[in-house]
């Protein structure tokens, strides 16, 4: 397989060759017009004759490619190495974007990262070369921006080991965030198995203007649907307003669909996508898409499970937060009133532009247009302003076009082309976050501790345009549409609405070449993992199920309220150990709030009543051969796709997780690793579980379509029966019985069935 820095036209033409016939067959099969989601899924379906039920059946798909970021690629490729194959079965890439910490500025921070992470980068570079994987080195940019610029194409399907993989929906692609085990399935030639999604339609009318931006569209959708509203569904944007938004603006909207739990989001193919493809050197793909354009858009009269309508003419700038990305406020007086009512600091301690959500050329031009106005009147930012370009191509282009200089003129600092503060890679001094403080950013998530590891930091998400305006004003309650800023000469400055350039007039400057294609034959490449390394550790298969029910499971942890993957397996400094399962298990549940006493990251040892941290307790139980259960609240595991949040409990002896509800990716990750994720048939059962109770999980293995019988065993021996709902398919039951999905794959490869 030839791996290049871009999607070969032959691959695209192969996808389009089957599209018209499969779409026509789908219309006949369902007896109605089709959504774009259905068209793409039907064209990638493993068996066109298998049963299909929205929100019901599990189906096999064959994605066109796999993308992995460096933090998750380590564990994914450590798993792939155990499969026994000489190369990946589909085009795959690794992108080094997560391990670069923001502290000083782009050049120094990148140099420090290369030195600090040399062992990991060398591993990823060599394992990529050995197995035919394209390698994007540190400094190349954020995975999702690089994918949009090089690999995404209308009507395609991909999976990526990052929850914001749906960014590629901005080019009309079904792009789904998954755990590493799903990626391993596809890289070994097995299908991607997922429940056929429901389809939520978002009808857009009107057009954006003034201070309103694509970011405000998804902030409004998050307000309407909440962080759980998209679970089990693909969100499909349609209507005349959809066609008015640029391709990168569409990507922003699709990217943050992860925050409402959506499987992914996408837009239909249009002129804006064609122009972006051509501007990024993919004229051949645009020409091919034009020939099947009708099948790259939803049919008139397509059937949606739910429709949300947004008039872009009426949409006003929003700022969502803190603590949850669906906590929506209007900029200005409304967020100011909320701040006063809740005691949030109005003074902004830091303002940040970038992340995979908002770091395109268009985003930076809009931000720079405000900076130029400010500089002309002698204004400077009243707080630090940190800017992250989305890719090396974007960085080189905005530098050439003077946009970096525009931002630096008002006091901005440009960071490396990486995720940085968005994912907690922000080396921020205690003097800044040691006390309650407010930050504003154009990122996607604002969970406590997400950006700088401090619970004192209140994070608000908004558009890049609004971030610059708030940085100039220095206050959270500033409304750029009506308020003024006092200039050094005493005059009052009214900021004009931002003006952006969708595409660079001089074309994109590719910048430095940071891509390494694998050799034609990688069989001679040596991949070394030192047995004494504290960052990389070869994996041992998890043991198969022993055939017995789970009886007398102690409750290691009962979480109160929000328990995201950041709470289960924190990022920040723990990114260092993403390739070492034993070491990273030292962060297990450190952010979880104990429902019994509100303590964070610690609980009681059921054997002697002593208090210890959750990771220490889990380690002690594991070493003593004690299996355990964890209890969660609503939307347990929302956030990142990181499978470490599932592998760590499994590694330390966890066997069952019971919650009021799960986030989609995390529930799948748990099943992939051989755990049993259950939801309470009666959510109020959560309240009945005490600190000293034991849990029985009976009649295993789970039977598809039938609840699992469970019991709470009280300290006095009395029992409370309850039922646990589950989403296991027949195939997924085999994962459980084998000990993990990877064990099933490994066995099939050994039998020559790959």
XYZ file of C-alpha atoms in Angstrom:
754
model
C 0.000 0.000 0.000
C 1.325 3.443 -0.937
C 0.838 6.007 1.819
C 1.089 9.645 0.803
C 0.399 13.041 2.368
C -3.097 13.095 0.918
C -5.940 10.845 -0.184
C -5.210 9.242 -3.577
C -7.776 10.076 -6.232
C -8.025 6.343 -6.970
C -9.420 5.750 -3.481
C -11.978 8.525 -3.897
C -13.026 7.311 -7.345
C -13.481 3.831 -5.914
C -15.870 5.176 -3.284
C -17.815 7.178 -5.859
C -18.000 4.252 -8.303
C -20.359 2.333 -6.032
C -22.225 5.309 -4.570
C -25.056 5.859 -7.137
C -26.124 2.210 -7.280
C -26.063 1.746 -3.508
C -28.002 4.957 -2.953
C -30.617 3.898 -5.500
C -30.880 0.481 -3.848
C -31.257 2.179 -0.477
C -34.141 4.325 -1.674
C -35.854 1.202 -2.945
C -35.159 -0.701 0.252
C -36.477 1.995 2.586
C -39.137 3.262 0.207
C -38.317 6.914 0.838
C -35.756 9.677 0.238
C -32.435 9.288 2.056
C -30.380 11.442 4.366
C -26.748 12.005 3.448
C -25.830 9.948 6.504
C -27.715 6.965 5.130
C -26.137 7.322 1.702
C -22.595 7.258 3.055
C -23.268 4.431 5.487
C -24.969 2.313 2.823
C -21.967 2.826 0.544
C -19.598 1.582 3.274
C -21.780 -1.214 4.614
C -20.045 -4.570 4.824
C -23.098 -6.599 3.812
C -25.722 -4.630 1.867
C -28.373 -7.251 2.692
C -28.008 -7.258 6.478
C -30.878 -5.889 8.605
C -30.840 -2.152 9.285
C -32.754 -0.373 12.020
C -31.966 3.138 13.137
C -30.857 3.054 16.749
C -31.312 -0.717 16.784
C -29.103 -2.976 14.697
C -25.350 -3.272 14.925
C -23.785 -3.190 11.473
C -20.342 -3.725 9.973
C -18.708 -0.952 7.965
C -15.485 -0.618 5.996
C -14.008 2.866 6.569
C -11.657 4.364 4.010
C -8.932 5.317 6.462
C -7.751 5.567 10.088
C -6.118 8.571 11.798
C -4.406 8.538 15.208
C -3.005 11.319 17.355
C 0.204 10.642 19.239
C -1.275 10.294 22.738
C -3.779 7.619 21.680
C -1.648 6.141 18.881
C 0.797 4.726 21.406
C -1.715 2.342 22.948
C -3.453 1.657 19.629
C -0.201 0.661 17.947
C 0.978 -1.340 20.948
C -2.232 -3.304 20.494
C -1.789 -3.563 16.714
C 1.722 -4.938 17.194
C 0.264 -7.973 18.976
C -2.025 -8.832 16.038
C 0.737 -10.397 13.931
C 0.163 -8.564 10.631
C 2.951 -7.117 8.434
C 1.094 -3.913 7.500
C -2.167 -2.079 8.018
C -5.091 -3.062 5.809
C -6.295 0.522 5.198
C -4.451 3.841 4.794
C -3.523 5.080 8.266
C -1.673 8.061 9.718
C -0.148 9.166 13.031
C -0.151 12.852 14.010
C 2.127 14.273 16.732
C 0.065 17.056 18.277
C -0.800 16.200 21.905
C 2.560 16.035 23.646
C 3.707 19.626 23.099
C 3.284 21.750 26.207
C 2.570 25.479 25.930
C 4.813 27.636 28.097
C 6.955 30.207 26.310
C 6.185 30.253 22.603
C 6.199 28.138 19.459
C 9.923 27.639 18.772
C 11.095 26.957 22.322
C 8.056 24.863 23.289
C 8.446 22.675 20.204
C 12.158 22.161 20.854
C 11.502 21.174 24.466
C 8.804 18.735 23.349
C 11.074 17.060 20.808
C 13.753 16.555 23.450
C 11.375 15.482 26.204
C 9.328 13.092 24.075
C 12.118 11.719 21.907
C 11.542 8.120 23.033
C 7.841 8.277 22.176
C 8.361 10.046 18.844
C 11.043 7.514 17.876
C 8.664 4.680 18.750
C 5.803 6.161 16.736
C 8.084 6.944 13.792
C 9.544 3.434 13.705
C 6.276 1.572 14.246
C 4.700 3.699 11.509
C 7.536 2.839 9.137
C 7.277 -0.856 9.948
C 3.534 -1.157 9.362
C 3.032 1.207 6.417
C 1.626 4.182 8.321
C 2.096 7.831 7.358
C 3.836 9.857 10.077
C 3.221 13.553 10.729
C 5.969 14.742 13.055
C 5.781 17.249 15.906
C 5.026 20.736 14.661
C 2.918 19.523 11.726
C -0.300 20.619 13.371
C -3.427 19.368 15.080
C -4.616 16.050 13.684
C -8.073 17.263 12.667
C -6.860 20.336 10.799
C -4.226 18.250 9.007
C -6.862 15.650 8.086
C -9.171 18.367 6.757
C -6.352 19.823 4.657
C -5.105 16.512 3.274
C -7.349 13.488 3.725
C -11.041 14.314 4.206
C -13.293 14.072 1.160
C -17.061 14.278 0.570
C -18.852 10.971 0.955
C -15.921 9.232 2.618
C -15.854 7.391 5.925
C -13.038 7.353 8.443
C -12.417 6.596 12.088
C -9.921 8.333 14.322
C -8.619 7.778 17.826
C -9.765 11.172 19.022
C -13.267 12.304 19.888
C -13.027 15.336 17.583
C -12.455 13.239 14.461
C -15.918 14.492 13.273
C -14.122 17.706 12.264
C -13.864 16.068 8.816
C -17.651 16.365 8.523
C -16.891 19.889 7.328
C -16.004 18.229 4.025
C -19.042 15.946 4.012
C -17.337 12.917 5.535
C -18.708 10.474 8.108
C -15.779 10.692 10.512
C -16.175 8.959 13.855
C -14.087 9.185 17.000
C -13.241 5.798 18.483
C -10.969 4.080 20.939
C -7.753 2.433 19.847
C -9.256 -1.052 19.794
C -11.720 0.015 17.086
C -8.819 1.426 15.099
C -6.957 -1.858 15.488
C -9.967 -3.739 14.119
C -9.980 -1.646 10.961
C -6.194 -1.593 10.574
C -6.193 -5.399 10.739
C -8.828 -5.644 8.002
C -11.845 -6.367 10.153
C -14.958 -4.229 9.886
C -15.899 -1.361 12.158
C -18.957 -2.468 14.109
C -21.312 0.177 15.453
C -25.013 0.599 16.099
C -26.771 2.106 13.074
C -27.272 5.681 14.224
C -30.364 7.771 14.428
C -30.172 10.976 12.406
C -30.817 14.400 13.883
C -31.382 17.081 11.275
C -30.367 20.666 11.937
C -32.073 22.934 9.425
C -30.218 26.191 8.904
C -31.858 29.184 7.269
C -30.595 32.713 6.741
C -26.900 33.559 6.922
C -24.351 34.589 9.523
C -23.402 38.213 9.814
C -21.736 40.686 12.130
C -20.266 39.102 15.251
C -22.073 35.786 14.752
C -19.882 32.937 13.554
C -19.994 29.199 12.880
C -18.929 28.643 16.495
C -22.200 30.198 17.618
C -24.131 27.628 15.591
C -22.736 24.697 17.547
C -22.922 26.574 20.846
C -26.639 27.052 20.139
C -27.057 23.387 19.165
C -25.345 22.417 22.420
C -27.775 24.634 24.307
C -30.748 22.969 22.643
C -29.617 19.341 22.726
C -27.370 19.383 25.860
C -24.302 17.188 26.315
C -26.407 14.019 26.008
C -28.813 15.001 23.251
C -26.782 13.658 20.351
C -25.945 10.284 21.871
C -26.486 7.460 19.399
C -27.100 9.858 16.521
C -25.367 11.517 13.613
C -26.181 15.211 13.305
C -26.772 16.273 9.724
C -26.907 19.965 8.804
C -29.030 20.972 5.834
C -30.999 23.880 4.422
C -30.009 27.076 2.612
C -28.101 28.365 5.628
C -25.825 25.329 5.566
C -24.584 26.163 2.088
C -23.691 29.700 3.175
C -21.048 28.521 5.647
C -17.438 27.929 4.586
C -15.903 24.464 4.677
C -13.723 25.325 7.671
C -16.729 26.898 9.391
C -18.614 23.673 8.803
C -15.669 21.792 10.312
C -15.871 23.929 13.447
C -19.531 22.992 13.853
C -18.937 19.281 13.218
C -15.884 19.207 15.474
C -17.754 20.360 18.548
C -20.639 17.976 17.890
C -18.590 15.659 20.089
C -19.732 17.848 23.002
C -23.358 16.793 22.531
C -22.425 13.112 22.381
C -23.087 12.751 18.648
C -21.525 9.843 16.779
C -20.431 12.481 14.276
C -21.814 15.445 12.327
C -21.698 16.375 8.654
C -22.812 18.752 5.925
C -23.799 18.041 2.344
C -21.357 18.721 -0.483
C -21.550 22.250 -1.893
C -19.605 25.002 -3.639
C -17.741 25.987 -0.463
C -16.387 22.459 -0.093
C -15.357 22.386 -3.739
C -13.491 25.665 -3.356
C -11.683 24.449 -0.238
C -10.649 21.215 -1.950
C -9.267 23.157 -4.885
C -7.487 25.658 -2.659
C -5.748 22.795 -0.821
C -4.520 21.155 -4.017
C -7.284 18.574 -4.447
C -8.888 19.720 -7.682
C -9.233 16.125 -8.871
C -11.309 15.205 -5.828
C -13.568 18.245 -6.323
C -14.069 17.297 -9.980
C -14.914 13.715 -9.010
C -17.337 14.903 -6.344
C -19.068 17.219 -8.807
C -19.984 14.185 -10.940
C -21.895 12.529 -8.077
C -22.920 15.720 -6.286
C -26.601 14.773 -5.974
C -25.661 11.688 -3.966
C -23.376 13.736 -1.712
C -26.329 15.715 -0.362
C -29.505 14.648 1.447
C -32.532 13.986 -0.732
C -35.433 16.398 -0.633
C -37.842 15.038 1.949
C -35.190 13.036 3.796
C -36.493 11.567 7.048
C -34.896 12.717 10.317
C -35.573 11.387 13.804
C -35.544 14.928 15.175
C -35.206 18.346 13.593
C -33.681 21.440 15.160
C -34.221 24.704 13.285
C -31.860 27.671 13.558
C -32.294 30.990 11.770
C -28.767 32.268 11.253
C -30.103 35.784 10.711
C -31.270 35.813 14.339
C -28.280 34.038 15.896
C -26.355 36.162 18.399
C -22.846 35.603 19.765
C -22.757 33.072 22.596
C -20.288 32.193 25.313
C -20.812 28.801 26.960
C -19.598 27.835 30.407
C -18.165 27.313 32.816
C -17.846 23.584 33.587
C -19.967 22.288 30.692
C -20.013 23.125 26.962
C -23.816 23.259 26.845
C -24.145 25.964 29.511
C -25.021 28.735 27.096
C -25.013 32.485 27.714
C -25.360 35.488 25.447
C -22.246 37.613 25.414
C -22.433 40.758 27.479
C -25.115 41.366 30.075
C -26.398 37.803 30.300
C -23.071 36.172 31.074
C -22.304 39.117 33.331
C -25.471 38.519 35.320
C -24.651 34.831 35.618
C -21.165 35.713 36.824
C -22.552 38.056 39.474
C -25.069 35.470 40.654
C -22.437 32.741 40.911
C -19.447 34.721 42.106
C -17.396 34.148 38.946
C -14.516 36.601 38.472
C -15.320 39.141 35.766
C -11.677 39.969 35.152
C -10.224 37.675 32.490
C -6.917 36.060 33.415
C -6.173 34.581 29.987
C -7.649 34.504 26.479
C -6.840 31.755 24.010
C -7.463 31.255 20.284
C -6.981 27.965 18.480
C -7.484 24.245 19.114
C -8.756 21.800 16.516
C -12.111 23.624 16.654
C -11.088 27.126 15.631
C -7.630 27.501 14.122
C -8.248 27.750 10.398
C -7.113 30.514 8.083
C -10.587 32.041 8.161
C -10.648 31.998 11.981
C -7.317 33.786 12.201
C -8.252 36.380 9.589
C -11.395 37.289 11.533
C -9.414 37.587 14.764
C -6.692 39.611 13.019
C -9.234 42.024 11.554
C -10.206 43.025 15.096
C -6.556 43.243 16.127
C -5.846 45.690 13.294
C -8.688 47.945 14.426
C -7.391 47.874 17.981
C -3.778 48.556 17.023
C -4.843 51.538 14.903
C -6.351 53.107 18.022
C -3.445 52.208 20.278
C -5.238 49.419 22.120
C -3.451 46.409 23.600
C -4.923 43.317 25.219
C -5.540 43.620 28.951
C -4.753 39.956 29.562
C -2.449 37.423 27.923
C -3.635 36.335 24.474
C -2.326 32.969 23.271
C -2.801 31.921 19.651
C -2.437 28.369 18.316
C -2.301 27.843 14.515
C -4.084 24.658 13.460
C -1.350 23.351 11.219
C 2.052 24.164 9.780
C 0.287 25.077 6.537
C -1.987 27.505 8.371
C 0.934 28.930 10.369
C 3.089 29.512 7.303
C 0.195 31.116 5.448
C -0.858 33.501 8.234
C 2.776 34.482 8.766
C 3.226 35.213 5.053
C 0.015 37.252 4.989
C 0.966 39.352 8.020
C -1.717 38.011 10.330
C 0.690 36.859 13.023
C 2.165 40.335 13.055
C -1.327 41.825 13.406
C -2.002 39.712 16.478
C 1.421 40.270 17.999
C 0.912 44.009 17.612
C -1.781 43.922 20.311
C 0.257 41.662 22.601
C -0.498 38.110 21.434
C 1.904 35.172 21.816
C 1.879 32.508 19.110
C 2.202 28.924 20.339
C 3.295 25.759 18.552
C 1.067 24.050 16.007
C -0.414 21.669 18.553
C -3.292 21.076 20.944
C -1.610 22.792 23.902
C -3.908 24.386 26.502
C -7.031 22.867 24.938
C -6.090 19.443 26.322
C -4.290 20.513 29.481
C -0.843 20.903 27.904
C -0.415 24.339 29.448
C 2.461 24.973 31.816
C 0.664 27.721 33.710
C 2.145 29.222 36.888
C 0.336 28.864 40.208
C 0.270 32.643 40.452
C -2.299 32.559 37.630
C -4.484 29.620 38.614
C -3.862 29.301 42.338
C -6.959 31.419 42.939
C -10.378 31.496 41.254
C -9.907 32.928 37.778
C -11.761 33.239 34.476
C -10.412 32.318 31.049
C -12.067 32.630 27.637
C -11.140 30.487 24.672
C -12.219 29.179 21.283
C -11.736 25.564 22.337
C -14.400 22.865 22.644
C -14.388 21.607 26.238
C -14.473 23.493 29.493
C -14.651 20.816 32.183
C -13.019 21.746 35.501
C -9.218 21.253 35.358
C -9.413 20.646 31.604
C -7.117 23.436 30.428
C -4.555 23.985 33.167
C -5.213 21.293 35.768
C -6.634 23.778 38.264
C -10.133 23.534 39.708
C -9.867 27.284 40.316
C -10.015 28.053 36.601
C -13.439 28.818 35.118
C -13.348 28.237 31.367
C -15.734 29.858 28.873
C -15.977 28.770 25.227
C -16.763 31.234 22.447
C -15.634 32.260 18.945
C -12.104 33.498 18.152
C -13.586 36.900 17.281
C -15.209 37.265 20.677
C -12.068 36.021 22.425
C -10.024 38.884 20.944
C -12.680 41.428 21.859
C -12.858 40.163 25.444
C -9.059 40.179 25.697
C -9.014 43.826 24.637
C -11.717 44.714 27.154
C -10.325 42.470 29.889
C -13.796 41.669 31.225
C -16.114 38.695 30.818
C -19.251 40.864 30.592
C -18.044 42.953 27.636
C -20.436 42.964 24.685
C -18.533 43.732 21.474
C -21.768 44.421 19.614
C -22.671 47.408 21.821
C -19.939 48.276 24.340
C -16.886 50.462 23.845
C -13.265 50.341 25.015
C -11.381 53.402 26.210
C -8.304 54.108 24.080
C -5.041 55.537 25.484
C -6.052 58.990 24.194
C -9.294 58.821 26.188
C -11.584 58.267 23.214
C -14.143 55.469 23.165
C -13.526 52.748 20.595
C -16.346 50.762 19.043
C -15.067 47.563 17.489
C -16.414 46.908 14.038
C -17.651 43.400 13.292
C -14.890 41.011 12.196
C -14.177 40.475 8.530
C -12.644 37.190 7.463
C -11.179 35.693 4.327
C -12.491 32.204 3.706
C -9.466 31.202 1.622
C -6.059 32.873 1.177
C -5.958 34.982 -1.971
C -2.365 33.853 -2.672
C -3.132 30.215 -1.929
C -1.799 28.205 0.996
C 1.876 28.163 1.879
C 2.703 24.558 2.870
C 5.505 25.642 5.203
C 8.019 23.054 6.363
C 7.513 19.477 5.231
C 6.736 17.493 8.380
C 5.367 14.318 6.754
C 7.282 11.048 6.511
C 5.921 8.374 4.217
C 6.686 4.771 5.206
C 9.115 2.738 3.128
C 7.709 0.424 0.472
C 8.845 -2.524 2.593
C 9.006 -1.997 6.335
C 9.723 -5.595 7.275
C 13.296 -4.756 8.180
C 12.401 -1.887 10.486
C 13.140 -2.631 14.141
C 10.704 -1.386 16.798
C 12.324 -1.411 20.203
C 10.563 -0.935 23.518
C 12.922 -0.959 26.482
C 11.716 -3.175 29.336
C 12.882 -0.468 31.743
C 11.074 2.388 29.991
C 8.650 4.357 32.121
C 6.817 5.694 29.038
C 6.298 2.617 26.876
C 5.262 -0.889 27.889
C 4.447 -3.888 25.726
C 0.978 -5.254 26.368
C -0.105 -8.604 27.742
C -3.556 -9.896 26.680
C -6.325 -9.530 29.230
C -7.535 -12.900 30.561
C -10.654 -14.512 29.138
C -13.867 -14.612 31.185
C -13.778 -17.542 33.595
C -17.378 -18.546 32.915
C -18.715 -17.503 36.323
C -21.053 -14.769 37.476
C -19.551 -11.799 39.290
C -20.406 -12.164 42.967
C -19.663 -9.949 45.945
C -18.025 -7.133 43.983
C -16.950 -4.279 46.280
C -17.748 -0.727 45.146
C -14.368 0.820 44.441
C -15.857 4.153 43.405
C -19.305 5.745 43.222
C -19.081 8.991 41.273
C -21.182 12.016 42.060
C -22.251 14.148 39.134
C -20.148 14.657 36.022
C -17.505 11.968 35.544
C -15.795 12.536 32.191
C -12.839 10.680 30.754
C -10.744 13.497 32.238
C -12.031 12.514 35.673
C -11.385 8.810 34.979
C -7.975 9.187 33.311
C -6.654 12.733 33.425
C -4.562 14.250 30.641
C -2.089 17.041 31.409
C 1.057 15.589 32.993
C -0.361 12.068 32.614
C 0.021 12.266 28.837
C 3.608 11.256 29.565
C 2.421 7.706 30.305
C -0.075 7.141 27.499
C 2.091 4.287 26.191
C 2.591 2.625 29.586
C -0.565 1.016 30.945
C 0.819 0.280 34.391
C 2.164 3.780 34.988
C -0.833 5.649 33.643
C -3.090 3.574 35.862
C -1.706 5.758 38.620
C -4.303 8.374 37.648
C -7.375 6.087 37.738
C -10.429 8.018 38.997
C -8.237 10.757 40.506
C -10.766 13.378 39.388
C -13.910 11.481 40.403
C -16.030 12.997 43.188
C -16.846 10.401 45.859
C -20.645 10.271 46.151
C -20.427 9.192 49.789
C -18.447 12.152 51.154
C -17.654 14.563 48.261
C -13.935 13.814 48.508
C -12.105 13.925 45.176
C -10.048 10.951 44.016
C -10.174 8.861 47.171
C -12.344 6.237 48.842
C -12.505 3.570 51.526
C -10.819 0.171 51.477
C -13.672 -2.251 52.181
C -11.310 -4.635 53.950
C -10.104 -2.432 56.791
C -11.921 0.890 56.418
C -8.736 2.846 55.643
C -8.839 5.783 53.224
C -6.639 5.836 50.149
C -6.566 7.249 46.644
C -8.623 5.412 44.053
C -5.582 4.360 41.988
C -3.901 2.962 45.096
C -7.055 1.127 46.134
C -7.456 -0.322 42.639
C -3.838 -1.469 42.645
C -4.212 -3.090 46.072
C -7.395 -4.886 45.018
C -5.787 -6.065 41.796
C -2.719 -7.417 43.572
C -4.997 -9.245 46.026
C -7.086 -10.726 43.200
C -10.180 -8.733 44.193
C -12.488 -7.840 41.316
C -14.589 -4.698 41.721
C -17.362 -2.526 40.319
C -17.559 1.244 39.751
C -20.788 3.236 39.847
C -21.394 6.332 37.712
C -24.021 9.025 37.305
C -25.361 10.464 34.031
C -23.421 10.557 30.749
C -20.531 8.756 32.403
C -17.373 8.904 30.288
C -18.282 11.954 28.212
C -15.448 13.811 26.570
C -12.341 12.321 25.027
C -12.180 9.015 23.160
C -9.174 7.956 25.263
C -9.444 4.208 25.791
C -7.092 4.458 28.754
C -10.230 5.326 30.738
C -11.428 1.800 29.923
C -8.102 -0.048 29.912
C -7.060 1.195 33.347
C -10.118 -0.171 35.204
C -9.700 -3.486 33.351
C -5.978 -3.638 34.113
C -6.633 -3.023 37.812
C -9.353 -5.627 38.232
C -12.523 -3.753 37.366
C -15.120 -5.968 35.696
C -18.409 -4.029 35.729
C -19.320 -0.332 35.424
C -22.945 0.576 36.272
C -24.295 4.063 35.558
C -27.425 6.057 34.948
C -26.221 6.589 31.371
C -23.045 6.360 29.267
C -21.365 8.461 26.627
C -21.207 6.425 23.401
C -17.469 6.136 22.838
C -16.686 5.231 26.427
C -19.366 2.543 26.607
C -17.916 0.944 23.466
C -14.368 1.218 24.820
C -15.407 -0.620 27.987
C -16.917 -3.453 25.963
C -13.834 -3.595 23.749
C -11.655 -4.208 26.823
C -13.839 -6.996 28.222
C -15.777 -5.062 30.867
C -19.548 -5.120 31.324
C -21.088 -1.629 31.104
C -24.645 -1.556 32.475
C -27.167 1.211 33.011
C -29.714 1.074 35.797
C -33.116 0.059 34.400
C -34.469 2.342 37.120
C -32.085 5.316 37.423
C -33.111 5.787 41.066
C -31.328 2.527 41.926
C -28.147 4.616 41.881
C -29.272 6.187 45.165
C -29.636 2.791 46.885
C -25.984 1.742 46.615
C -24.025 2.295 49.836
C -20.302 2.509 50.458
C -20.095 -0.908 52.127
C -22.426 -2.733 49.764
C -21.423 -5.541 47.423
C -22.815 -6.099 43.938
C -23.788 -9.401 42.306
C -24.025 -9.533 38.508
C -25.826 -12.702 37.526
C -26.697 -14.881 34.532
C -23.622 -13.898 32.570
C -22.768 -13.519 29.750
C -25.141 -10.682 28.810
C -27.898 -11.781 26.447
C -28.657 -9.269 23.656
C -32.101 -7.782 24.117
C -32.397 -8.950 27.746
C -31.539 -7.020 30.894
C -28.866 -8.362 33.234
C -30.082 -9.474 36.675
C -28.161 -7.793 39.484
C -28.291 -7.512 43.265
C -27.168 -5.050 45.899
C -25.945 -6.994 48.906
C -26.166 -4.938 52.099
C -23.686 -5.407 54.970
C -26.354 -7.304 56.950
C -26.820 -9.769 54.098
C -30.130 -8.450 52.801
C -30.400 -8.003 49.068
C -32.051 -5.556 46.690
C -32.703 -6.882 43.205
C -32.350 -4.605 40.206
C -31.861 -4.906 36.470
C -29.031 -3.530 34.381
C -29.698 -2.574 30.778
C -26.962 -3.127 28.212
C -26.231 -2.693 24.516
C -24.230 -5.867 23.817
C -24.629 -7.410 20.373
C -23.895 -11.076 19.710
C -20.431 -10.141 18.435
C -19.733 -7.995 21.483
C -20.677 -10.854 23.791
C -17.804 -12.735 22.162
C -15.487 -9.863 23.115
C -16.545 -10.283 26.734
C -16.090 -14.044 26.712
C -12.654 -13.785 25.065
C -11.499 -11.120 27.527
C -11.334 -8.313 24.978
C -12.125 -7.529 21.352
C -8.404 -7.620 20.584
C -8.223 -11.209 21.798
C -10.877 -12.081 19.206
C -8.960 -10.269 16.450
C -5.689 -11.888 17.463
C -7.262 -15.348 17.304
C -8.739 -14.719 13.849
C -5.425 -13.431 12.520
C -3.670 -16.504 13.879
C -6.247 -18.685 12.134
C -5.663 -16.858 8.846
C -9.108 -15.247 8.779
C -7.903 -11.647 8.553
